[in-house]
Coordinates of C-alpha atoms in Angstrom, one line a residue:
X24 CA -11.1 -20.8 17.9
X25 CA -14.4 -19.5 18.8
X26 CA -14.9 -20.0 22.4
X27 CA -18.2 -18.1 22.7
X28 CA -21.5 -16.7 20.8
X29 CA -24.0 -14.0 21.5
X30 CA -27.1 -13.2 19.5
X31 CA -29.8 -10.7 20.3
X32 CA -32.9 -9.5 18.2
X33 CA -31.9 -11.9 15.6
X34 CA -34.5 -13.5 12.9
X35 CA -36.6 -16.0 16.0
X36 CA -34.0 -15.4 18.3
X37 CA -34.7 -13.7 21.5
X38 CA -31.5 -13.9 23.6
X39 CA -28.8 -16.3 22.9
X40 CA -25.6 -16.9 24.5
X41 CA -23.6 -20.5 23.9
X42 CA -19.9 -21.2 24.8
X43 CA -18.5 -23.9 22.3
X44 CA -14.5 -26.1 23.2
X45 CA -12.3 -26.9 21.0
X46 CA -11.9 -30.2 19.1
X47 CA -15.2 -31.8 17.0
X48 CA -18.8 -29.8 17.7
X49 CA -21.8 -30.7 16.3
X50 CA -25.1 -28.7 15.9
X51 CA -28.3 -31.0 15.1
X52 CA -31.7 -29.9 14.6
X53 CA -35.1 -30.6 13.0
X54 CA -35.0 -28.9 9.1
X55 CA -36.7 -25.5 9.8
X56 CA -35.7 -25.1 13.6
X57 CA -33.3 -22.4 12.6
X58 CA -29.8 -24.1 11.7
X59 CA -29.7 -21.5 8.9
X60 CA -30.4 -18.5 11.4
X61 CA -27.8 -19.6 13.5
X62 CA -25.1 -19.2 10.2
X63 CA -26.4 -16.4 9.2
X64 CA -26.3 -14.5 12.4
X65 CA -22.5 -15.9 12.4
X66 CA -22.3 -14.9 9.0
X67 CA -23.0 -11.1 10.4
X68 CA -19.4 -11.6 12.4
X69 CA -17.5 -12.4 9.3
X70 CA -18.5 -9.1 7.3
X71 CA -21.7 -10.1 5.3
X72 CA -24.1 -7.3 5.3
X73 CA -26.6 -6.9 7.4
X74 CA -30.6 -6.3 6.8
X75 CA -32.9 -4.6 8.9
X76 CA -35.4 -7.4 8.1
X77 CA -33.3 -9.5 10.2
X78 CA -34.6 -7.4 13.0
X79 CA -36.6 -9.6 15.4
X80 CA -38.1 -6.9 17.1
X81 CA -37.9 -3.9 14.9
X82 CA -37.9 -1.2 17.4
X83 CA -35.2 -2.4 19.2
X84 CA -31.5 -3.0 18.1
X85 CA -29.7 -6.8 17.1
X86 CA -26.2 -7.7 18.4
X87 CA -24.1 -10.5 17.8
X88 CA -20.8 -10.8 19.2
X89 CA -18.6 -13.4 19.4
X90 CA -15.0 -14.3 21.4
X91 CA -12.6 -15.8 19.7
X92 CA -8.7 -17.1 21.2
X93 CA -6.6 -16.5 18.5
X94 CA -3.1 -17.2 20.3
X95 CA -2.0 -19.5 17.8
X96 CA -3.3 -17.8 14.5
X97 CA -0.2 -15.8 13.5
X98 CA -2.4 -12.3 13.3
X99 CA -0.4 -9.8 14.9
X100 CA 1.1 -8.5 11.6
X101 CA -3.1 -8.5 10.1
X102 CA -4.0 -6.3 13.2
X103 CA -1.5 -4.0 12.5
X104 CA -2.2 -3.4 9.1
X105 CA -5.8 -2.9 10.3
X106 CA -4.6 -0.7 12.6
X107 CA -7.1 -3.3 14.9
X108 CA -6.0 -3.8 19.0
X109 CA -4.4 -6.9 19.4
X110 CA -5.9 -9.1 21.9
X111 CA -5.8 -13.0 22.4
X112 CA -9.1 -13.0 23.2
X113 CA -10.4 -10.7 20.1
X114 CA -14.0 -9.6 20.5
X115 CA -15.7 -9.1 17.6
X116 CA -19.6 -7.4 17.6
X117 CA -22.0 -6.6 15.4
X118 CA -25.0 -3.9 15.5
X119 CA -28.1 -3.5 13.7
X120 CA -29.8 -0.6 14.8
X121 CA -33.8 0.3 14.1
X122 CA -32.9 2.9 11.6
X123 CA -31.1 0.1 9.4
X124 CA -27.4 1.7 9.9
X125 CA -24.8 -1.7 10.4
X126 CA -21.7 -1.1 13.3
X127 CA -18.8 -3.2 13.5
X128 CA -16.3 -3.7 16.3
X129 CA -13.5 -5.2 16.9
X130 CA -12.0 -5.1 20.5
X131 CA -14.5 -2.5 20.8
X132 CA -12.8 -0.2 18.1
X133 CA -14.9 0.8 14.7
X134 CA -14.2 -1.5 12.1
X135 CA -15.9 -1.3 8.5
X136 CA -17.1 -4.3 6.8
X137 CA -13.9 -4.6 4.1
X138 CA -11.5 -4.7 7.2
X139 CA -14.0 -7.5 9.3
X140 CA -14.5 -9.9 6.1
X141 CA -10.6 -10.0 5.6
X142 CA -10.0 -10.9 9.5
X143 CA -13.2 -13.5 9.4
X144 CA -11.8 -15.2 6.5
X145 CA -8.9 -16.1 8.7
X146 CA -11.2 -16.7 11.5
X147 CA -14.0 -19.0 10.6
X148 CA -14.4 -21.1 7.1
X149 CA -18.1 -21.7 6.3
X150 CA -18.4 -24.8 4.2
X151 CA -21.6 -25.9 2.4
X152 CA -22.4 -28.4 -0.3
X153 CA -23.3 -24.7 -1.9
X154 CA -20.0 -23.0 -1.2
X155 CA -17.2 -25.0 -3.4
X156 CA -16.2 -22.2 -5.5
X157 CA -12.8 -21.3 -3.4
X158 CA -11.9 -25.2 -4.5
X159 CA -12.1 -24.4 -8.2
X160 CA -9.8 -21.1 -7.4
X161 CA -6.3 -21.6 -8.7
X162 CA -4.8 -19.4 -5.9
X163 CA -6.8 -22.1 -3.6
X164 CA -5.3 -25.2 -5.2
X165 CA -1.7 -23.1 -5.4
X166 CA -2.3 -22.7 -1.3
X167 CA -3.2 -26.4 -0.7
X168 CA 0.7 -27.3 -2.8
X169 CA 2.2 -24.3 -1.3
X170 CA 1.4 -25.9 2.3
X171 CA 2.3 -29.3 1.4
X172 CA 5.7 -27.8 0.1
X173 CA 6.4 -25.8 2.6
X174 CA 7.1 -22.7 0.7
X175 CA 5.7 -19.9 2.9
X176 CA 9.2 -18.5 3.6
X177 CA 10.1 -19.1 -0.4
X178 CA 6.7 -17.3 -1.3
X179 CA 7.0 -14.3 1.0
X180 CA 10.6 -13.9 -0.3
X181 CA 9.7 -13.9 -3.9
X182 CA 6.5 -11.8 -3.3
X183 CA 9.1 -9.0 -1.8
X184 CA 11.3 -9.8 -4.7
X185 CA 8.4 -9.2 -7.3
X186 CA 7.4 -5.7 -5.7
X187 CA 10.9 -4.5 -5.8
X188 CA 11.4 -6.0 -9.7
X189 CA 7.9 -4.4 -10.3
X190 CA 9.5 -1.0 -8.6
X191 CA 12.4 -1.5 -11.5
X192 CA 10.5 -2.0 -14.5
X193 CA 8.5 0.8 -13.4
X194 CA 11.6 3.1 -13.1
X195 CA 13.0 1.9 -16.3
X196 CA 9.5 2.7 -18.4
X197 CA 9.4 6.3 -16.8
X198 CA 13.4 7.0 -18.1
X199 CA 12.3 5.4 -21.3
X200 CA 9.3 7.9 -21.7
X201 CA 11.3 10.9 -20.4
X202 CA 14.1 9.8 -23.0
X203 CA 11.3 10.0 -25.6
X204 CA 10.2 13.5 -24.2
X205 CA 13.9 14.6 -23.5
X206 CA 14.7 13.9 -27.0
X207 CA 12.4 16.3 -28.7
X208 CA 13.0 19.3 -26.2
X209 CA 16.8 18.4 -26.3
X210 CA 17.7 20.4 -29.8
X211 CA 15.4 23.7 -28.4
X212 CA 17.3 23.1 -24.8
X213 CA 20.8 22.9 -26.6
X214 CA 20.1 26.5 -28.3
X215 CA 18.7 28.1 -25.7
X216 CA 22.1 26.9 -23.6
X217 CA 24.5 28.0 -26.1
X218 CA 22.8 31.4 -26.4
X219 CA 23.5 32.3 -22.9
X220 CA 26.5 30.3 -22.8
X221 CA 28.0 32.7 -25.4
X222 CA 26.6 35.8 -23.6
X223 CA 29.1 35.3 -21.0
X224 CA 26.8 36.6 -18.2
X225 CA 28.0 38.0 -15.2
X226 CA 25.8 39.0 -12.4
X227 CA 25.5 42.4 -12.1
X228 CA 26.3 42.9 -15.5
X229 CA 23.6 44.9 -16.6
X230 CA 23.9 47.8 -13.6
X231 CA 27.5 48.2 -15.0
X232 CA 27.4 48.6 -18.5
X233 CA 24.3 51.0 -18.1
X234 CA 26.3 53.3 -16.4
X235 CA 29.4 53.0 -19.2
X236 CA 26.4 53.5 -22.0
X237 CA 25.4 56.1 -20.0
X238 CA 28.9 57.6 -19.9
X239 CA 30.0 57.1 -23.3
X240 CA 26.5 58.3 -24.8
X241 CA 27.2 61.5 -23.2
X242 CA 31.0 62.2 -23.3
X243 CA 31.0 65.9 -24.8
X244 CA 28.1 67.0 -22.0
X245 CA 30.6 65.4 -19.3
X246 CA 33.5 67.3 -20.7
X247 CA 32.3 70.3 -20.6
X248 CA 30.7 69.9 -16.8
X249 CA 34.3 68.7 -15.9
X250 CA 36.1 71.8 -17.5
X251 CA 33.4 73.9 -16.1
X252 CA 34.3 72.5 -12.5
X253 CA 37.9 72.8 -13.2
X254 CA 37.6 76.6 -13.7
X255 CA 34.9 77.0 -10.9
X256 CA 37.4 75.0 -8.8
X257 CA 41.2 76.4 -9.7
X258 CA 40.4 80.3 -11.7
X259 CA 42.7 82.7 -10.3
X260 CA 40.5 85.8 -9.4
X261 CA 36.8 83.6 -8.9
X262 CA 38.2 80.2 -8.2
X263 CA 36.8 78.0 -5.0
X264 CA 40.9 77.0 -3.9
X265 CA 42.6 80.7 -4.4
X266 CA 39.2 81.8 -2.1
X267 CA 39.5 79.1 0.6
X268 CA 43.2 79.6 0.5
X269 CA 43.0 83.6 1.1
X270 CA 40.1 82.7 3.8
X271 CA 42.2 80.3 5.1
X272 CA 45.1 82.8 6.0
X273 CA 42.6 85.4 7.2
X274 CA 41.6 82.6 9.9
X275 CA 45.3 81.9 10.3
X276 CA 45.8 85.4 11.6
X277 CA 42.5 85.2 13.9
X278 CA 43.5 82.2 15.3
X279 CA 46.5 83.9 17.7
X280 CA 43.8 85.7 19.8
X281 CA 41.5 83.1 20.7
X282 CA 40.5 79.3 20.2
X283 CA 37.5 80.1 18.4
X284 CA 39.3 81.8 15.5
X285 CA 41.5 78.4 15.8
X286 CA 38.4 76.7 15.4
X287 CA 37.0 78.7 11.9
X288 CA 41.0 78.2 10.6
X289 CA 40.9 74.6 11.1
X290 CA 37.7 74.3 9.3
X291 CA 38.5 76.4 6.4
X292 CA 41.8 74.8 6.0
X293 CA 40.1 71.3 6.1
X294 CA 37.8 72.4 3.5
X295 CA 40.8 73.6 1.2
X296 CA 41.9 69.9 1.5
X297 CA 38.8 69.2 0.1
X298 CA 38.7 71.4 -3.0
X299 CA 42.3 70.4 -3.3
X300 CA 41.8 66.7 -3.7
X301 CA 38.6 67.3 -5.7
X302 CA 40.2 69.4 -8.5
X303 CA 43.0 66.6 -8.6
X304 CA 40.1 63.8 -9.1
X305 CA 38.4 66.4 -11.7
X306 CA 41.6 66.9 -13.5
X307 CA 42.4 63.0 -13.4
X308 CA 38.7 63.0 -15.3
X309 CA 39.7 64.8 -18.2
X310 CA 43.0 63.4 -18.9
X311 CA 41.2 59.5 -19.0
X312 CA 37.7 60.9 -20.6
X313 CA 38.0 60.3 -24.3
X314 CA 35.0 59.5 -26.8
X315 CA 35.5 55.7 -28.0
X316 CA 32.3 55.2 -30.5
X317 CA 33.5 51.3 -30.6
X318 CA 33.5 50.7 -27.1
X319 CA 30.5 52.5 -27.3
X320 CA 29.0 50.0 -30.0
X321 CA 30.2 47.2 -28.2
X322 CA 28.3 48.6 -24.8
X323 CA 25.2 49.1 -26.8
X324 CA 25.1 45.5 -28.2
X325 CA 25.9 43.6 -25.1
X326 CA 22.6 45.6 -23.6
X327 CA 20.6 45.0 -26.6
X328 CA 21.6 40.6 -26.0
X329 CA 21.4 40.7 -22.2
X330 CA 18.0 42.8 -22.7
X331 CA 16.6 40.1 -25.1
X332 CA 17.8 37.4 -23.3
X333 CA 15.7 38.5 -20.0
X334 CA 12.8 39.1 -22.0
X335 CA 12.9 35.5 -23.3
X336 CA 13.5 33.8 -20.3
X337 CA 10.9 36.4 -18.7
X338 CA 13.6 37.3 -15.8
X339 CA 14.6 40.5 -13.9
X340 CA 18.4 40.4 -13.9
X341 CA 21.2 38.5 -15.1
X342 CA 20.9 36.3 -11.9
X343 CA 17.8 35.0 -12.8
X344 CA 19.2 33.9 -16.0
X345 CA 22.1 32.6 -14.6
X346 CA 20.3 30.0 -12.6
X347 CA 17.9 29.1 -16.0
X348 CA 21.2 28.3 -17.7
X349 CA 22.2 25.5 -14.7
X350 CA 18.9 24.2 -15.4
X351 CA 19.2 24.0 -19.0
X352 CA 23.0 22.6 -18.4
X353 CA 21.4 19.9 -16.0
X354 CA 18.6 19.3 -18.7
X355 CA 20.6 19.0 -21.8
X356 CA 23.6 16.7 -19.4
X357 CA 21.1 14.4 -17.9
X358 CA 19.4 14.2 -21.7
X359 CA 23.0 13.3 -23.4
X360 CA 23.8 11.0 -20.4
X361 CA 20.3 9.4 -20.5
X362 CA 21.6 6.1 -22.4
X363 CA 24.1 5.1 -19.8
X364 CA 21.0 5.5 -16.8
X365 CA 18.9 3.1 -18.7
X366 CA 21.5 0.8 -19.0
X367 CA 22.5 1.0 -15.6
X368 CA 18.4 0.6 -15.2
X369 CA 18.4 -2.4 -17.6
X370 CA 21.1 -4.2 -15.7
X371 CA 19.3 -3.9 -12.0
X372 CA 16.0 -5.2 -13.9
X373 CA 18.4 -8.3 -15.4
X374 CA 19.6 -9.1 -11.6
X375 CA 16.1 -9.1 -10.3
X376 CA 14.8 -11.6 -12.7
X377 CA 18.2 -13.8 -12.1
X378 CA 16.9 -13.9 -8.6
X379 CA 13.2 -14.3 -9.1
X380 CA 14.5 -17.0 -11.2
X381 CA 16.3 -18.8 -8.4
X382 CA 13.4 -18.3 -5.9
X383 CA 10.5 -19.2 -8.2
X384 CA 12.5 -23.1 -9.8
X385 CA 13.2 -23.6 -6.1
X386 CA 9.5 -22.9 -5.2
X387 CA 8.2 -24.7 -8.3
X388 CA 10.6 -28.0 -7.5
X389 CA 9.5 -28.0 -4.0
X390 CA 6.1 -28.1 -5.4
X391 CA 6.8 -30.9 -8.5
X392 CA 8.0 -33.0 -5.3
X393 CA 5.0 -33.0 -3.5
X394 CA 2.1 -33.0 -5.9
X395 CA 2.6 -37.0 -6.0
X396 CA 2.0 -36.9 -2.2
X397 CA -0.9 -34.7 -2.5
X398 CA -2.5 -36.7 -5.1
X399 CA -2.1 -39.9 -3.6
X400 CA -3.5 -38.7 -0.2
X401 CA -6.5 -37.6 -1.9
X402 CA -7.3 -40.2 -4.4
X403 CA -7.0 -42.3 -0.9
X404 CA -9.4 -40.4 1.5
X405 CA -11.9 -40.5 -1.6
X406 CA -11.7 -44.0 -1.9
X407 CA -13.0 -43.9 2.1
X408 CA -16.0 -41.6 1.2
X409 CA -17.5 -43.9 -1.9
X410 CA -15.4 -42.3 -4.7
X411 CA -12.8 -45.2 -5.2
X412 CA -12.4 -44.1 -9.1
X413 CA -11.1 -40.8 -8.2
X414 CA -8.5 -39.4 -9.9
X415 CA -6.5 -36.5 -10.2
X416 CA -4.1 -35.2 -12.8
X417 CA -2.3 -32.2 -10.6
X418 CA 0.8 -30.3 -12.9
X419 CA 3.1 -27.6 -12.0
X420 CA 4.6 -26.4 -15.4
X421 CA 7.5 -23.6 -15.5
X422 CA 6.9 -20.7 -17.3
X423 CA 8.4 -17.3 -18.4
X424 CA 5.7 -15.2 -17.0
X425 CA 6.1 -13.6 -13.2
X426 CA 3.2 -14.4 -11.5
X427 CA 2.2 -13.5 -7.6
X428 CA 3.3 -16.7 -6.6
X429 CA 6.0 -17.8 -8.8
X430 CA 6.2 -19.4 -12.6
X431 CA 4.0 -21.6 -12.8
X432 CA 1.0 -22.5 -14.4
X433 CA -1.2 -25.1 -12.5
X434 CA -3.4 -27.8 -14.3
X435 CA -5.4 -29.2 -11.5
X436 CA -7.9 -32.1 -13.2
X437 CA -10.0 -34.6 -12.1
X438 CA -11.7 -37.8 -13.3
X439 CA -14.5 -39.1 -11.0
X440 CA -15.5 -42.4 -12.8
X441 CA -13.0 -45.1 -14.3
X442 CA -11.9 -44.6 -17.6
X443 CA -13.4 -41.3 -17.7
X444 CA -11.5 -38.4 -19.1
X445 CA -10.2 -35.4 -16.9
X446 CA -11.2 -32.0 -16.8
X447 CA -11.7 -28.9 -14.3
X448 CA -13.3 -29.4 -11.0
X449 CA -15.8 -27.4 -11.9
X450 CA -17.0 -29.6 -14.7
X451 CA -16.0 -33.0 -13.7
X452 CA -17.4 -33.4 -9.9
X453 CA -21.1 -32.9 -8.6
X454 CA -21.7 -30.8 -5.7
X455 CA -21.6 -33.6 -3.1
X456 CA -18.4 -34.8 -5.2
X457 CA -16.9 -31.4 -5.0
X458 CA -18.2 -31.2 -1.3
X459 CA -16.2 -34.4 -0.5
X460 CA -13.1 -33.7 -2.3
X461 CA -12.8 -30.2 0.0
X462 CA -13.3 -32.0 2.8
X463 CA -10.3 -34.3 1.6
X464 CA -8.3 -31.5 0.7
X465 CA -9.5 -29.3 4.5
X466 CA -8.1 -32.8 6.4
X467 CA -4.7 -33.0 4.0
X468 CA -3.9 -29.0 4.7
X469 CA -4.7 -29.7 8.5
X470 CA -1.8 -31.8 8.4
X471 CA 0.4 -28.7 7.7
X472 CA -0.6 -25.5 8.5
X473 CA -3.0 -24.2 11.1
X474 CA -6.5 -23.7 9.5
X475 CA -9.2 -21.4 10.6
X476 CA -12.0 -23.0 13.1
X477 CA -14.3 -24.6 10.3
X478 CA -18.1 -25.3 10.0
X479 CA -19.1 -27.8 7.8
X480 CA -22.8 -27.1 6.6
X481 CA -24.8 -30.4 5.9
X482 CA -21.4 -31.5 4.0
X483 CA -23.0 -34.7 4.2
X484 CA -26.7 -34.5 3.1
X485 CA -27.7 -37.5 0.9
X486 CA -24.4 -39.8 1.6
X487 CA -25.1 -43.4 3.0
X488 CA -24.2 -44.2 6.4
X489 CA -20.7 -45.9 6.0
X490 CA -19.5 -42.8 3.8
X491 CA -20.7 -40.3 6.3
X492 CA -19.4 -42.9 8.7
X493 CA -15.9 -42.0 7.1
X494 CA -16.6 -38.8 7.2
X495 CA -17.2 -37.9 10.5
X496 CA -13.9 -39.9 11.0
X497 CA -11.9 -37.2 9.1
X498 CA -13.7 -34.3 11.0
X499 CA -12.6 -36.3 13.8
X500 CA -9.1 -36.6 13.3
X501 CA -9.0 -32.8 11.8
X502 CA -10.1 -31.5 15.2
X503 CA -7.4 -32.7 17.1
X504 CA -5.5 -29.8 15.5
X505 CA -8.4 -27.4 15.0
X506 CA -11.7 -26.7 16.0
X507 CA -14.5 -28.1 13.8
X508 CA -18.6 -27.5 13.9
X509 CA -20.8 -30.2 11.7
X510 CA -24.3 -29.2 11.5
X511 CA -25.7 -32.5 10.2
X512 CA -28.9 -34.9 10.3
X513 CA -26.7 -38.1 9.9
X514 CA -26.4 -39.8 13.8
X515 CA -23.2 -41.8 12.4
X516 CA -21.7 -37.8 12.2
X517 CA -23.1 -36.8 15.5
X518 CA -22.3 -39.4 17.7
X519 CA -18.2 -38.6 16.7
X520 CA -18.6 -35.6 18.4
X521 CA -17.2 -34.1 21.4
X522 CA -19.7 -31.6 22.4
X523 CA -23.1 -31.4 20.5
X524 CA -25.3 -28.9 20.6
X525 CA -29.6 -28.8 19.2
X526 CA -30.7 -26.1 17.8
X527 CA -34.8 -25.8 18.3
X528 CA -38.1 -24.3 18.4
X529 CA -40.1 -23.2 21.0
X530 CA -43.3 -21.1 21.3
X531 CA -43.0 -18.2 24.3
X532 CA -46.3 -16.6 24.4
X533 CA -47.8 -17.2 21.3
X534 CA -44.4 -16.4 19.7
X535 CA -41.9 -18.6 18.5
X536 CA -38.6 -18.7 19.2
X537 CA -35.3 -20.5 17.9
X538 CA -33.0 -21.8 20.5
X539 CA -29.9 -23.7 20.9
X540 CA -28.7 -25.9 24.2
X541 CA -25.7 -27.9 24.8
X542 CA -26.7 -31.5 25.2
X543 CA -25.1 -34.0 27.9
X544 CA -25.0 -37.5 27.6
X545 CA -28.3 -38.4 27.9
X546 CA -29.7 -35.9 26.2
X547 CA -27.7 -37.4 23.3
X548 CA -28.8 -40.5 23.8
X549 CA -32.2 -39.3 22.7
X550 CA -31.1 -36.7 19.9
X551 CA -29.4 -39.7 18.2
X552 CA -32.2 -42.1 18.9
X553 CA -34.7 -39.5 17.2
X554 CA -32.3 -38.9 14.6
X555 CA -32.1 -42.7 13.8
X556 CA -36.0 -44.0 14.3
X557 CA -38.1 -40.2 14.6
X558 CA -40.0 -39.2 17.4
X559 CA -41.3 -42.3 18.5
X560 CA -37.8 -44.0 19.7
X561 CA -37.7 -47.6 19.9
X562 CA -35.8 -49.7 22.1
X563 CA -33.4 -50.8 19.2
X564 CA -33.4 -46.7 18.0
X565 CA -32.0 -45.8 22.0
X566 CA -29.6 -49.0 22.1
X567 CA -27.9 -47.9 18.8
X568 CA -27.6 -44.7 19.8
X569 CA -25.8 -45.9 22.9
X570 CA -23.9 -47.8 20.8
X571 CA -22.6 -45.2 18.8
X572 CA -21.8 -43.3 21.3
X573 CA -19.5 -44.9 22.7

């Protein structure tokens, strides 16, 4: 509820502070005294944008903030999407500075307008003769069933439901498109597969059989080197093993007179080892080196593939294509196996709507089963405020189509005159009709569910005195579950109050100013009286105020 208002530098206002209660308000006030200024300085809290001609003085700044208790209004999980700071009593302000730039706070954090118009529309509902539109709203009329039915729980299921069906059908268009995609690279991927599938790559391959190309290519130049070696290495009179060997026993014979000579035998004989095993692995060479032009061919070929196959793929090494044929295998498997995913796919899309199925009939049943309440209820509160051949034709009708709040499609008709045929809101009902018929539907819904504080703007203007009689008796009985402003010129409305405030206009040094005051009892006496006779109050004006007082 709103418990207070400030406004600053506002339109005529100076400086205004008020603190409103809960239960039935009313705001009275001669036409022109600044009823209006007083909603659209409000109007500045709920997200409207602002106007630097609303500056009262333009070198200074305008604020408007007003404290709201929002205990009971079920907004923790609003704030946190908002990333707002929760507090029970929420403070929300509004700045106009001189240079035209707009602030927003809320709990004294930055708040842009989006954010503020979606927590004021849960915070305050402005209602004019003007401002019917929302009853003409099929999500609206949806609500005012919803609430009746109490299918909140139901609704938030099935919304969760619809995301998550919405997630599936998604999915199952994206495999359908890649399937279509797949399909024409599928052939290409299968060929480029079995290419290096029947290459039989190895990593490391490539290193290897260079070097047997290498060797094969050149087999006569690597005999002769060998035999070359082998005579370097084993010929009797110039050979490296019969000179170690003869070195070997000179150091031999040395080696009796001192450790040094030990030392040069050791080495020599070491080294003899050496050329020993050396002309072995030289001699094992030429018994196993033979030409072999086919192995040679076969070399030469499996170069000539791997070669190509790298300058395809555009890689380095054998590695490299190694891990571009896992790819193509994953490609080519997940392509063949594609049918089987989007059946899988098909089946989870056939389960949600078996669900979304049960959720939406039970939501749409709940729904058939109150409508006849609803209607009643407001065919019978019309009947109170001078419409008594109202009539509504309200169906719920099943459908195949998913919408954001179940299967149905909603014909919600009305007939204001006996006999008369139905139609929309929209075209069958006047503005004070349609006026009336929201202030039926407002008192129904505050039966059910806790509604925002709401302000009724001159709801009543140009009703007779026993409708707006009625009238103010449903305001009435709506705020003893929710706080409710009237600003009205009817006294039958204003004496149902239970605090009333004026809103007037007073010149301050030449300049005039709008302000608004809390009346007490007396002070009510006379509004009332002037409302009923004018300025000049009569003794019959004052006693009838009295006696609608009380």
């Amino acid at each position: 509820m709103l418990t207070s208002l400030s406004i600053k530098n506002y339109a005529l206002i100076d400086s205004l502070h008020v603190d409103f209660n809960d239960g039935f308000s009313i705001i009275t006030g001669e036409t022109g005294a600044g009823k209006s200024i007083l909603l659209g300085g409000l109007s500045l809290i709920l997200g409207k944008r602002a106007d630097l001609s609303s500056l009262k003085d333009a070198s200074q700044k305008c604020i408007i903030e007003a404290v709201f208790n929002i205990s009971n209004y079920k907004l923790k999980s609003l704030f946190k999407a908002e990333d707002f700071d929760y507090e029970e009593q929420t403070i929300i302000r509004r700045e106009i500075l001189p240079s035209g730039k707009s602030r927003a706070f809320v709990n004294d954090s930055p708040v842009n307008l989006s954010s503020l118009q979606l927590l004021g529309a849960r915070l305050i509902d402005v209602h004019s003769q003007h401002q019917t539109l929302q009853l003409t709203s099929n999500d609206f009329q949806f609500q005012v069933i919803d609430a009746l039915a109490n299918n909140e729980a139901a609704l938030l299921k099935y919304k969760a439901e619809l995301k998550a069906y919405k997630t599936l059908q998604k999915e199952y268009k994206e495999l359908l498109d890649f399937q279509a995609e797949a399909i024409k690279e599928h052939d290409y991927n299968s060929f480029l597969l079995n290419e290096l599938t029947e290459a039989n790559l190895v990593e490391g391959e490539v290193e290897t059989l260079e070097e047997e190309y290498e060797t094969l290519n050149n087999i006569e130049g690597i005999k002769e080197k060998l035999s070359e070696a082998d005579q370097l290495l084993s010929d009797d009179d110039l050979g490296v093993i019969n000179a170690l060997t003869t070195l070997k026993n000179v150091f031999q014979k040395l080696s009796g007179f001192s450790s040094k000579y030990e030392e040069l035998f050791n080495r020599a004989n070491s080294s003899l080892i050496e050329m020993d095993d050396l002309y072995s692995e030289v001699n094992d060479f030429q018994e196993h080196i033979d030409a072999d032009p086919n192995r040679l061919e076969v070399v030469d070929a499996k170069l000539k593939i791997l070669h190509s196959l790298m300058q395809k793929h555009v890689a380095s090494n054998v590695s490299e294509l190694i891990v571009i044929k896992d790819a193509l295998e994953e490609k080519v498997s997940v392509t063949e196996n594609l049918d089987d995913t989007i059946q899988k796919k098909q089946s989870e899309i056939a389960s949600q709507e078996t669900l979304l199925n049960t959720i939406s009939k039970d939501i749409h049943d709940k729904r058939l089963k109150v409508i006849p309440q609803l209607k009643k209820q407001l065919e019978t509160i019309l009947v109170d405020l001078g419409m008594p051949n109202a009539q509504f034709n309200i169906e719920a009708v099943y459908g195949d189509t998913y919408f954001e709040n179940g299967k149905d499609e909603l014909s919600f008709l009305f007939s204001a005159n006996k006999g008369g045929s139905f139609n929309e809101l929209k075209k069958a009902a006047s503005g004070g009709e349609l006026s009336r018929i929201m202030l039926a539907i407002k008192s129904v819904l505050a039966k059910y569910i806790q509604l925002p504080t709401i302000m009724f703007d001159e709801i009543d203007t140009g009703v007779s005195g026993e409708i707006s009689n009625k009238m103010g008796d449903i305001m009435l009985q709506m705020s003893k579950s929710m706080q409710v402003f009237s600003i009205t010129h009817l006294p039958q409305v204003a004496a149902k109050g239970h605090s009333h405030f004026k809103v007037y206009k007073e010149d301050v040094n030449e300049v005039t100013q709008t302000n608004l005051i809390k009346l007490n009892h007396d002070e009510r006496i006379v509004e009332i009286a002037q409302m009923l006779g004018g300025t000049e109050m009569s003794t019959s004006a004052i006693a009838h105020a009295k006696e609608l007082l009380n």
